[in-house]
XYZ file of C-alpha atoms in Angstrom:
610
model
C -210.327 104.188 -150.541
C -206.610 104.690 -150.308
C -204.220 106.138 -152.955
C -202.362 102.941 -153.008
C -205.493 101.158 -154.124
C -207.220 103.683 -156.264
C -203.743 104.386 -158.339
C -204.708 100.448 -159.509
C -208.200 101.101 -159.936
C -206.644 101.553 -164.026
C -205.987 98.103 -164.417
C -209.701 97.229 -162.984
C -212.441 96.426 -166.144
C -214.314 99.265 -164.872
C -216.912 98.764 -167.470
C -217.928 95.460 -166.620
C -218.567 96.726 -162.823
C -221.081 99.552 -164.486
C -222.674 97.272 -166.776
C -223.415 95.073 -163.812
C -224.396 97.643 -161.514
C -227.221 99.195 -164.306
C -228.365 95.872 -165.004
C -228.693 95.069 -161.632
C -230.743 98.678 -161.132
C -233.100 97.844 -164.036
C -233.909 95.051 -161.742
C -234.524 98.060 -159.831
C -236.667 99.876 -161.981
C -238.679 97.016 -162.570
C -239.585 96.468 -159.625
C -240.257 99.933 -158.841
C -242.613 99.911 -161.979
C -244.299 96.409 -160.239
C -245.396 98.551 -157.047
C -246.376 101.989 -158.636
C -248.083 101.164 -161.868
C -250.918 100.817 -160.366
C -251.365 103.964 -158.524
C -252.073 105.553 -161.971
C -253.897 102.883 -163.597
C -256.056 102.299 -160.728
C -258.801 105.082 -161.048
C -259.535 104.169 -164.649
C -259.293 100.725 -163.947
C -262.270 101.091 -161.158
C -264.023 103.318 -163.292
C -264.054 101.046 -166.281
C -263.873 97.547 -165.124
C -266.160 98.044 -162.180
C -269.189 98.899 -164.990
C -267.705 96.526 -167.641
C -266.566 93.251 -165.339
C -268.972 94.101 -162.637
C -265.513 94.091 -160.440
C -266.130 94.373 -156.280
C -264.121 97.016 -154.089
C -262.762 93.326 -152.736
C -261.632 92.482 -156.217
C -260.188 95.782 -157.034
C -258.012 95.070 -153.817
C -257.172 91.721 -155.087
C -255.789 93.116 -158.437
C -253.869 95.836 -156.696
C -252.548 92.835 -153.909
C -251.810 90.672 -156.762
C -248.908 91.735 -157.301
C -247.644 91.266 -153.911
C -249.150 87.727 -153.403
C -246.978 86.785 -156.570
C -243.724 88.126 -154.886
C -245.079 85.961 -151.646
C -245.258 82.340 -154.175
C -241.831 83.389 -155.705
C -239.910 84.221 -152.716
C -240.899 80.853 -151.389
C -238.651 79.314 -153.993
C -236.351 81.936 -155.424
C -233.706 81.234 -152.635
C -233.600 77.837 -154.019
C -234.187 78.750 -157.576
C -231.279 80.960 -157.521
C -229.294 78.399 -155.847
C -230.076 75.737 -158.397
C -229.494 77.840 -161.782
C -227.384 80.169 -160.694
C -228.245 84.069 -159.468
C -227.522 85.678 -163.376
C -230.034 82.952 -164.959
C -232.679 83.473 -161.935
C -232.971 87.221 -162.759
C -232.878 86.475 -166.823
C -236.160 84.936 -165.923
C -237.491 87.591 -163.735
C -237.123 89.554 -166.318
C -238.907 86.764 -168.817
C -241.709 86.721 -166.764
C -242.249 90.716 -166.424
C -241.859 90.681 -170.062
C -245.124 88.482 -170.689
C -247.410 90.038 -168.343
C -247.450 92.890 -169.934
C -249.508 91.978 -173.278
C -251.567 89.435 -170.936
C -252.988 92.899 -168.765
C -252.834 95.312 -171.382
C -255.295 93.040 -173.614
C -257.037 91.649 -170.655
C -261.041 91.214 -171.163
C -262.028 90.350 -167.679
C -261.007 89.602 -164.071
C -259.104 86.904 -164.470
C -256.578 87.426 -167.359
C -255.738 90.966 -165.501
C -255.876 89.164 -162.067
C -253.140 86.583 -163.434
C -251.186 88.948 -164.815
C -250.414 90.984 -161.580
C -249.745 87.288 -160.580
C -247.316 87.331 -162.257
C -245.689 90.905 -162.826
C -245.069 89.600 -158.553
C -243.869 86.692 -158.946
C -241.125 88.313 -161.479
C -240.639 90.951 -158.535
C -240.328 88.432 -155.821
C -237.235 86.594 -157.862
C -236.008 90.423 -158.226
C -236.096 91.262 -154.840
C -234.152 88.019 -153.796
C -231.749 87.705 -156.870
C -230.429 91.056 -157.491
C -229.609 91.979 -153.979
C -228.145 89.369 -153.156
C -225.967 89.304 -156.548
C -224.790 92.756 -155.287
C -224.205 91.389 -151.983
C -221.839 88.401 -153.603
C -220.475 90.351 -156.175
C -219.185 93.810 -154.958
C -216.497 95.153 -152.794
C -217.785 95.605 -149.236
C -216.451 99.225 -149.236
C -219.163 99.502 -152.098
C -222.207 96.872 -151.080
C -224.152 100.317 -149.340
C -223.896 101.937 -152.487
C -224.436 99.241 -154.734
C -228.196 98.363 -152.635
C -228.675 101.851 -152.800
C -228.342 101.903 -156.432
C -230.870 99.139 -157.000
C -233.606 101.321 -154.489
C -232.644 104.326 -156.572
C -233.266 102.814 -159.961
C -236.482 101.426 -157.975
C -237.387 104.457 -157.060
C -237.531 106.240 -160.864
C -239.383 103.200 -161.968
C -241.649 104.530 -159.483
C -241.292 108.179 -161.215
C -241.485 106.780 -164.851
C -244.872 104.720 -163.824
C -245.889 108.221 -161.892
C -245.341 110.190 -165.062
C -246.923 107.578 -167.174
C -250.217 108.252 -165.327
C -249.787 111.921 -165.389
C -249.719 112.027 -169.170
C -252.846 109.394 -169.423
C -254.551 111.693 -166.734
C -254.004 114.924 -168.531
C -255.053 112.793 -171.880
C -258.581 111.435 -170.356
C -259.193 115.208 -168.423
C -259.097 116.231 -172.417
C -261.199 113.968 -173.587
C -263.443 114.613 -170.551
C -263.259 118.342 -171.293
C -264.315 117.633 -175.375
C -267.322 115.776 -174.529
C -269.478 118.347 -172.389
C -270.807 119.045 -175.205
C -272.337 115.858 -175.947
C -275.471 113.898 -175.190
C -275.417 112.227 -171.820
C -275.373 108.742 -172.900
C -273.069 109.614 -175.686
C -270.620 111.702 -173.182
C -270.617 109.052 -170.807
C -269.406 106.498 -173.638
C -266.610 108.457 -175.001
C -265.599 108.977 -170.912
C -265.737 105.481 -170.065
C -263.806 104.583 -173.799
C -261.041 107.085 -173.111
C -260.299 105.670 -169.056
C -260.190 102.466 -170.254
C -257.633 103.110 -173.177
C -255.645 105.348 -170.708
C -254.905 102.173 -167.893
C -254.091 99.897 -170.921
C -251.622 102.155 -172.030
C -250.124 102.617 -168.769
C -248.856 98.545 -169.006
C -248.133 98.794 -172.464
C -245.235 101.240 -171.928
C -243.714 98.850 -169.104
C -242.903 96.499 -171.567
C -239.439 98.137 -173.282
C -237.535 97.900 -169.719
C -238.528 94.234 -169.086
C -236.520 93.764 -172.719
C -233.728 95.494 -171.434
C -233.696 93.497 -167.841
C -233.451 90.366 -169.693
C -231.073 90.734 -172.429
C -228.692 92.443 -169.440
C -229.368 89.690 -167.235
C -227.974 87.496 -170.063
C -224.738 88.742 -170.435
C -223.436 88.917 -166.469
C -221.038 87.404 -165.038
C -222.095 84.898 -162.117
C -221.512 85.700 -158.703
C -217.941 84.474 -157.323
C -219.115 82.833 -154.068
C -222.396 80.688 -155.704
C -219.302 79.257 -158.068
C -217.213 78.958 -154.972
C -219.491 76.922 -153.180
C -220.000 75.077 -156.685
C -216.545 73.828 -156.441
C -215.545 76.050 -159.338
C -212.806 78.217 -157.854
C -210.968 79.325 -161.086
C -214.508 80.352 -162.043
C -215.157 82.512 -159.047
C -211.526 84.157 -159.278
C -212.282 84.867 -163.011
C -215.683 86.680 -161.699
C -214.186 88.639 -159.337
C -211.075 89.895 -161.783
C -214.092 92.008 -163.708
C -214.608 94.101 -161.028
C -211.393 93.946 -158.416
C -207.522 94.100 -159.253
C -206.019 91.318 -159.451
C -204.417 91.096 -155.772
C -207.730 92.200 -154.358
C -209.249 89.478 -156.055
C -206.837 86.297 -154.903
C -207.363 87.794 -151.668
C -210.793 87.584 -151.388
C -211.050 84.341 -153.193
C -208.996 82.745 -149.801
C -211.531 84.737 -147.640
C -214.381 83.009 -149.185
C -212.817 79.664 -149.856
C -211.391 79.631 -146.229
C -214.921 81.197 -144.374
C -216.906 78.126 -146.392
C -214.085 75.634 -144.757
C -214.670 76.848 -141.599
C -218.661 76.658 -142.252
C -218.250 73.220 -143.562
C -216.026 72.166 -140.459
C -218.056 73.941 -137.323
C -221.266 71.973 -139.352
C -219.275 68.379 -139.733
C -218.198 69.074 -135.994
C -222.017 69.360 -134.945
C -223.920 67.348 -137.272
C -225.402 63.653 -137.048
C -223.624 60.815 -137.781
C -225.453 60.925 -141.358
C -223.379 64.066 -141.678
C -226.306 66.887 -142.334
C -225.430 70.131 -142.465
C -226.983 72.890 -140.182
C -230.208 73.485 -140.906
C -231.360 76.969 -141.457
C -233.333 77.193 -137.982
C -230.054 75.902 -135.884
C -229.233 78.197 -133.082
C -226.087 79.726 -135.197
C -228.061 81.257 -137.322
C -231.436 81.750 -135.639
C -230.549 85.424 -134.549
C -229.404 87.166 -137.675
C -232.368 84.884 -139.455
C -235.004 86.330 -137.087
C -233.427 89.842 -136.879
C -233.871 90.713 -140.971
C -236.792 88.906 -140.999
C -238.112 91.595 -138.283
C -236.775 94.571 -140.474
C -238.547 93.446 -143.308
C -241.811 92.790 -141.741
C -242.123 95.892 -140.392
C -240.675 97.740 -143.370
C -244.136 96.530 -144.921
C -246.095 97.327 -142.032
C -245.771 100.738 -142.357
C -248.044 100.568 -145.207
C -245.743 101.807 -148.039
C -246.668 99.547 -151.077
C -250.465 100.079 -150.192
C -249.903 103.982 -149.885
C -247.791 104.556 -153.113
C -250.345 102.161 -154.672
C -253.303 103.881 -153.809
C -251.865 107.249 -153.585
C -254.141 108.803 -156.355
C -256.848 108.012 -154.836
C -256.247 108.773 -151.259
C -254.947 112.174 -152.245
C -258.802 112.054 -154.263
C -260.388 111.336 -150.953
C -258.034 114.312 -149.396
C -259.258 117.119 -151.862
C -256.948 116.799 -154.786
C -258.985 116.441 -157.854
C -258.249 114.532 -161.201
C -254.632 115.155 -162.523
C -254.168 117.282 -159.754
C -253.742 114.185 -157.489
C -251.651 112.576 -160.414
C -249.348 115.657 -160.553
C -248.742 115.126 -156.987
C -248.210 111.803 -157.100
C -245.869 112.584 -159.578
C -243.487 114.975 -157.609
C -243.826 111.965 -154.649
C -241.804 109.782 -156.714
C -239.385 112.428 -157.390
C -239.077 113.657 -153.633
C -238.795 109.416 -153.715
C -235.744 109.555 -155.841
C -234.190 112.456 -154.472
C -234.078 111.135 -150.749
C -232.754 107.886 -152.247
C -229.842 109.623 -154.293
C -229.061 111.055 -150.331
C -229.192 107.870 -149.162
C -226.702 106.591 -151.783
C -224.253 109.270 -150.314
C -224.818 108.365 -146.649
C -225.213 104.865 -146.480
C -221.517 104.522 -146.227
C -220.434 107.145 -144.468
C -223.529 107.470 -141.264
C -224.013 103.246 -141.592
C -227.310 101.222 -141.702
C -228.365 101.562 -137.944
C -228.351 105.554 -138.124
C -230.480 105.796 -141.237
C -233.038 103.362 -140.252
C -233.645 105.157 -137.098
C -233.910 108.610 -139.001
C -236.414 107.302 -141.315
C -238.584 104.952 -139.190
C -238.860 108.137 -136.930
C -239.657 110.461 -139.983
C -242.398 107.761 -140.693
C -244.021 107.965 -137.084
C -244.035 111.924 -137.812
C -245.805 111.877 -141.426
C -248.032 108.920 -140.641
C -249.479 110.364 -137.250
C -250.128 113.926 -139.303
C -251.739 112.279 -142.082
C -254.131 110.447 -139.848
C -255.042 113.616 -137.743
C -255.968 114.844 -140.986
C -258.032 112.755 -142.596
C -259.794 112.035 -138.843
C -260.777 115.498 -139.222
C -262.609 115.312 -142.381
C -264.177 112.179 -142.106
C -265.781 113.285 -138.748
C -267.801 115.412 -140.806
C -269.649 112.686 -142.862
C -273.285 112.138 -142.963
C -275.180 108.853 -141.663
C -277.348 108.475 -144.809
C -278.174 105.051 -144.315
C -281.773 104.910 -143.788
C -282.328 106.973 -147.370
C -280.348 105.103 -148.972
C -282.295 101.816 -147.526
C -285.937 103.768 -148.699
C -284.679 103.286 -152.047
C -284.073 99.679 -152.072
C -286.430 98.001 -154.443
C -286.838 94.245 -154.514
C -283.184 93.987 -153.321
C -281.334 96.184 -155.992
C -280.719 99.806 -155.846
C -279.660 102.409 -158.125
C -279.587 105.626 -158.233
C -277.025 108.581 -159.552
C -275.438 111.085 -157.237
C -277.063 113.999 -159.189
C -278.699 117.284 -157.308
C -282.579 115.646 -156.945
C -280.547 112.724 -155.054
C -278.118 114.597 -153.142
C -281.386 116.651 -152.308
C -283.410 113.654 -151.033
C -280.358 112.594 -149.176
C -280.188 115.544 -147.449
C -277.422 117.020 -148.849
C -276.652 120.486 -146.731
C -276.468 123.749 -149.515
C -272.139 123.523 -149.860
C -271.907 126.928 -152.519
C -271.062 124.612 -155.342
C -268.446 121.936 -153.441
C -268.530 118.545 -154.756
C -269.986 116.072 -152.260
C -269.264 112.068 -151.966
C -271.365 108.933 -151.602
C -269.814 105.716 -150.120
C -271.938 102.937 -149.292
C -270.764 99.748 -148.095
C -272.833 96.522 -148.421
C -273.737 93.059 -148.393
C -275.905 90.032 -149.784
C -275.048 87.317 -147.173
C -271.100 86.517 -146.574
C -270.695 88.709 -149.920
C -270.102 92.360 -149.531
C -268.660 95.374 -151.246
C -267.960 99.072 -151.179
C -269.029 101.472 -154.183
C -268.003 105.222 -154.345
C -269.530 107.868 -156.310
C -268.474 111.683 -156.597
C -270.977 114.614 -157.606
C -268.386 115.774 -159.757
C -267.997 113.095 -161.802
C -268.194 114.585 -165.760
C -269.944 111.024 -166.470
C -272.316 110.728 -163.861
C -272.304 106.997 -163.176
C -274.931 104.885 -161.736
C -274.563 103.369 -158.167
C -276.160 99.912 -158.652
C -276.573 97.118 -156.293
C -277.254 94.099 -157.032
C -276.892 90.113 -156.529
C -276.423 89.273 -159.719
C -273.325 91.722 -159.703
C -272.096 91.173 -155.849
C -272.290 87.927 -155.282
C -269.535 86.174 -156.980
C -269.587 82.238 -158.826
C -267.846 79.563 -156.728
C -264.560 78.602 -157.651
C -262.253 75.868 -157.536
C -260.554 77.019 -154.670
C -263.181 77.962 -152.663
C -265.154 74.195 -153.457
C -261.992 72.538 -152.260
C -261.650 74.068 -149.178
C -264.946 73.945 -148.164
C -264.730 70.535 -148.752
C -261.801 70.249 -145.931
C -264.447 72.274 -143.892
C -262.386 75.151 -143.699
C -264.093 77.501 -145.442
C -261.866 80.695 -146.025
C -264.230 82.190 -148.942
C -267.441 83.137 -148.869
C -270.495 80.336 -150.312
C -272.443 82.116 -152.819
C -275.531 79.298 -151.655
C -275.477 81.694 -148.383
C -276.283 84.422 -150.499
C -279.198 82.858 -152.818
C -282.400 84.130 -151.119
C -280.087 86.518 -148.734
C -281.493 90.991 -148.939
C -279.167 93.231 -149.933
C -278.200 94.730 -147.002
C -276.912 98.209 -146.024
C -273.634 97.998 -143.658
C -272.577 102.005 -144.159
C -273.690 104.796 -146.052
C -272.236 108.194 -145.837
C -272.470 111.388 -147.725
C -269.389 114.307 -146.924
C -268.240 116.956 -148.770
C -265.215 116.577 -150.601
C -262.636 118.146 -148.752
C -261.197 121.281 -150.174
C -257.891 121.358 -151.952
C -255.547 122.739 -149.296
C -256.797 119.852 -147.444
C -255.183 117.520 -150.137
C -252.310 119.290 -150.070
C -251.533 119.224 -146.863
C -252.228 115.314 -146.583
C -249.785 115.207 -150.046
C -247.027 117.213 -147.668
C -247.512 114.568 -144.960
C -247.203 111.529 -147.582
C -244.179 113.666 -148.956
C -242.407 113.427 -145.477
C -243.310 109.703 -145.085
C -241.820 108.439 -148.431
C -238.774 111.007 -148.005
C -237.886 109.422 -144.805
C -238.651 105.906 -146.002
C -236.286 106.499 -148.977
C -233.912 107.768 -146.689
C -233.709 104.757 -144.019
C -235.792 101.502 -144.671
C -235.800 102.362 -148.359
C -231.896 101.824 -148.944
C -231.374 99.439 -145.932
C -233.853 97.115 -145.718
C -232.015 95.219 -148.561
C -228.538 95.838 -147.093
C -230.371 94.299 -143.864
C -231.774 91.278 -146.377
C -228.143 90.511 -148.168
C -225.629 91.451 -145.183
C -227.634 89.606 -141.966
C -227.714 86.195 -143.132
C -224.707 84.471 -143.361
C -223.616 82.502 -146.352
C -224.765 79.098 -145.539
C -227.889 80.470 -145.526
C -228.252 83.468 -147.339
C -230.042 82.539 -150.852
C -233.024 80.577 -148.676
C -233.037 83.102 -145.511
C -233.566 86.132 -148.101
C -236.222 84.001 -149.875
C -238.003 83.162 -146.238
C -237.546 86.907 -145.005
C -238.736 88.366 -148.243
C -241.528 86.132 -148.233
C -242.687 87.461 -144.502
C -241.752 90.934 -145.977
C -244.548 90.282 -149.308
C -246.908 88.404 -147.061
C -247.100 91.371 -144.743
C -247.480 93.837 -147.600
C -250.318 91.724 -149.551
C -252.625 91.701 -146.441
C -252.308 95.398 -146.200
C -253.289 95.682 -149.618
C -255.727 93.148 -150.045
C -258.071 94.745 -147.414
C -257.268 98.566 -147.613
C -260.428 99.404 -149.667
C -263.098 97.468 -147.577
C -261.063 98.472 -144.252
C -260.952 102.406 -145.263
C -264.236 102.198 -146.407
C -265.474 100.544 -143.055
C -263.303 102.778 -140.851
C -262.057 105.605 -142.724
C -258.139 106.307 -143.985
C -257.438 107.706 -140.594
C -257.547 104.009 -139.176
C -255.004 103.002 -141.964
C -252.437 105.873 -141.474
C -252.543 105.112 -137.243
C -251.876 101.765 -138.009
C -248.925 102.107 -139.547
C -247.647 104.927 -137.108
C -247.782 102.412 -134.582
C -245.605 99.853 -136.468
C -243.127 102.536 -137.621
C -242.648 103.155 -133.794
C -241.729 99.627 -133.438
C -239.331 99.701 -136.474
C -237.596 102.700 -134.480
C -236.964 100.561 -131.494
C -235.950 97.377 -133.371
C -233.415 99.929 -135.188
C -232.189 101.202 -132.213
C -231.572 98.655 -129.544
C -231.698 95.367 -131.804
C -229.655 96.109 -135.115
C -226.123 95.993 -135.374
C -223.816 98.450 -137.295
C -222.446 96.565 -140.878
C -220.578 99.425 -142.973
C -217.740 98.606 -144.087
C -217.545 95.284 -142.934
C -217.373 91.910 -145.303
C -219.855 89.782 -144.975
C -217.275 87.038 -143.508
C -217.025 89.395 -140.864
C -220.922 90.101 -140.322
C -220.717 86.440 -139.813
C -218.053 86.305 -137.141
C -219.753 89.007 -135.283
C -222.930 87.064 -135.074
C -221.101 83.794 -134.030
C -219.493 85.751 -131.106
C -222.553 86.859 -129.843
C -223.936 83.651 -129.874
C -221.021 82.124 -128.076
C -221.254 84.820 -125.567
């Protein structure tokens, strides 16, 4: 910034600009909190509900997903949503509807009041994601738009710490409780276990609740962006918005630019349309290649697996060797290695530009991802087939059985000088199938049970309808009435030692530290700079909406798929996307620091008419 403009930087309500840009990072934070709650609530959740709901792995995924399929149903109408009410009034009731699904999971009873209130924790996060970056977009100085997206992914990012450090403290809380009750009868010990992991992931929600209240008192009290009043008509309006934040002559200034870019919009789209006078839609060829460009750099910012990872992270560093809080502690110092990268990414997002950082990270990504995989495919090539012991206990289709030393010995179980050892066994009645997970180390000891009555779910509404249509996307529990449990997979391995979690944790360290650094920041630069105006609220709603869509799928069948095929299958996956993201970054994305997004706009026109 020059002298000349920074000596009148005085006579610029600098408080209003920091109000708006901490309101607009508690959107932020609450949004971080949407992804990463779960990661700590997660292993209690499966502990307890799985016994008390009779909950499938498929289920588990579905409450994990949840979230993300809400942000897919609100991004399909936040574009317009924001459009209609105005951005400040769509994030008010973001933060309304975060606010409410806290009490409806935290006093959930079953499947479906928890199930509905992920629902709609994402749909709240789906309006965030739309609505606050592109109120930053609209509302701040372009010589401060990098920083300003960066701040919202930073104050993301410590929602991700906060909901990290949540579960540490409920971890450390249930290991005590655990530790108390050794000395207890089994069926007593097993009580107070199950009592204490079930208070611990209610807790976890209950302490979300305080920033939600925050997010939408804020939200109440903005300004509204100067270009949605602009293209309201209300010009005296938009100038008044953009006094809070700008001097005065910086202000008039960029008033003309906007009023005189939506004159030339309106023109070019009177020039071209029909006689009935339509405007262009959002498909036209002016704006197909900015359209399909961010929604490329979304997609694949999901495809890399990074909601599914930092959701499941406990358990995968579990699976890796970490045990108990250990894996929480870790997860815990991810979020901060999370937020550090970020606060580097505030610094260089204006100096380096967009197209640098995404090609640092998205590289960084095919690094960690690739390591991680190698490790875990050399663990899991040590697992046991156990399958047909497991099948001689089947008794009239049910099984049971605890993973206790007579059972590990009639599995087989090699002598391992004390290590813990691990039972998954994946399978089926009919179309209906499920995974289930038991640990020798587990203090409580729970019982592996099989059964139809608790694997083959009621019809529903949905699935009645559909079949109806004769498309048939959910399983028909008639298929399953007189179908024999069946046994897909069974393997016993021993738990991997702890330097083997650590060095997968040191892999998932490097992948979030160069996601923070590139996709993490710019992928909502790329959301709110790429599209131009005319079609910026309902291009950010339809690219965020391929971005959640991509991300749901990952997460709705990461349990069953690492189950089927291991976690190595999941990490090389998302290697091979990152790879892609690298290319896209380098030979597809242009350079936007620094530039308004009138100018963005020009570029894209001129490349079109060349």
């Amino acid at each position: 910034m020059s002298s000349m403009t920074a000596s009148t930087q005085p006579h610029v309500p600098a408080r209003a600009k920091r109000f708006m840009l901490f309101i607009a990072g508690m959107g932020g934070l609450l949004y971080g909190i949407d992804v990463g709650i779960i990661a700590g609530a997660l292993p209690y959740l499966e502990s307890t509900a799985s016994l008390a709901w009779k909950l499938s792995a498929q289920q588990l995924s579905f409450i994990v997903a949840a979230v993300l399929l809400g942000s897919v149903l609100s991004s399909l109408f936040a574009g317009a949503l924001a459009d209609l009410i105005g951005r400040r009034w769509a994030m008010a009731l973001s933060g309304v509807l975060f606010t409410l699904s806290i009490p409806l999971i935290a006093l959930a009873d079953g499947y479906t009041p928890l199930l509905l209130g992920r629902l709609l924790q994402g749909v709240s996060g789906g309006l965030i994601g739309v609505v606050v970056p592109l109120y930053l977009a609209e509302c701040l100085h372009a010589s401060q738009r990098g920083r300003g997206a960066a701040l919202f992914q930073l104050l993301l990012t410590i929602g991700l710490v906060a909901a990290a450090v949540i579960g540490l403290a409920q971890a450390h809380a249930v290991d005590g409780v655990t530790a108390a009750a050794q000395a207890l009868p089994e069926a007593e010990r097993a009580a107070t276990v199950f009592a204490a992991k079930d208070h611990a992931w209610r807790s976890i929600f209950w302490m979300c609740l305080t920033p939600g209240l925050v997010f939408t008192a804020g939200a109440l009290l903005l300004a509204e962006s100067p270009r949605w009043l602009a293209r309201r008509g209300r010009a005296e309006a938009a100038l008044a918005s953009l006094l809070r934040t700008r001097p005065a002559d910086e202000a008039q200034a960029e008033l003309q630019d906007i009023l005189q870019a939506q004159s030339a919009t309106a023109a070019d789209s009177n020039a071209s349309a029909a006689p009935s006078g339509a405007s262009d839609p959002l498909l036209s060829r002016r704006y197909m290649l900015p359209f399909l460009l961010a929604c490329l750099v979304l997609a694949l910012t999901q495809a890399t697996g990074i909601n599914s990872i930092l959701a499941y992270v406990v358990n995968i560093l579990n699976q890796a060797g970490l045990p108990g809080a250990t894996a929480n502690m870790a997860d815990v110092g991810l979020k901060v290695v999370n937020a550090v990268m970020t606060m580097v990414a505030v610094v260089l997002v204006d100096r380096k530009g967009r197209k640098f950082l995404l090609m640092l990270g998205s590289g960084g990504i095919v690094l960690a991802l690739l390591a991680a995989g190698l490790l875990f495919r050399s663990a899991e090539a040590d697992q046991r087939d156990v399958r047909p012991a497991v099948e001689a206990r089947i008794q009239s289709n049910t099984l049971a059985l605890r993973l206790d030393s007579a059972t590990l010995h009639a599995l087989g179980a090699a002598e391992t000088g004390g290590a813990a050892q691990q039972l998954v066994v994946a399978y089926a009645y009919g179309p209906f199938t499920n995974v289930q997970t038991r640990r020798s180390d587990d203090a409580a000891l729970p019982e592996l049970r099989m059964s139809r009555e608790d694997t083959v779910q009621p019809d529903s509404v949905i699935g009645a309808f559909f079949r109806r249509l004769h498309l048939n996307p959910f399983a028909d529990p008639a298929d399953a009435v007189n179908a024999p449990l069946r046994i897909e997979k069974a393997y016993l391995a021993q738990v991997p030692p702890a330097a083997h979690g650590w060095q997968v944790a040191l892999a998932i360290f490097l992948f979030v530290a160069s996601f923070a650094v590139g996709p993490g920041v710019c992928v909502w630069l790329a959301l709110s700079e790429l599209m131009p105006t005319r079609i910026r609220s309902n291009g950010m709603s339809i690219a965020l909406l391929i971005n959640q869509f991509v991300s749901t799928v990952i997460a709705a069948v990461f349990l069953p798929t690492v189950a089927q095929h291991g976690y190595a299958t999941m990490f090389f996956y998302g290697a091979g996307c990152a790879v892609l993201y690298f290319l896209t970054a380098a030979f597809l994305l242009p350079e936007t620091k620094g530039k308004t997004l009138e100018a963005i706009e020009a570029h894209f026109d001129r490349r079109r008419a060349a």
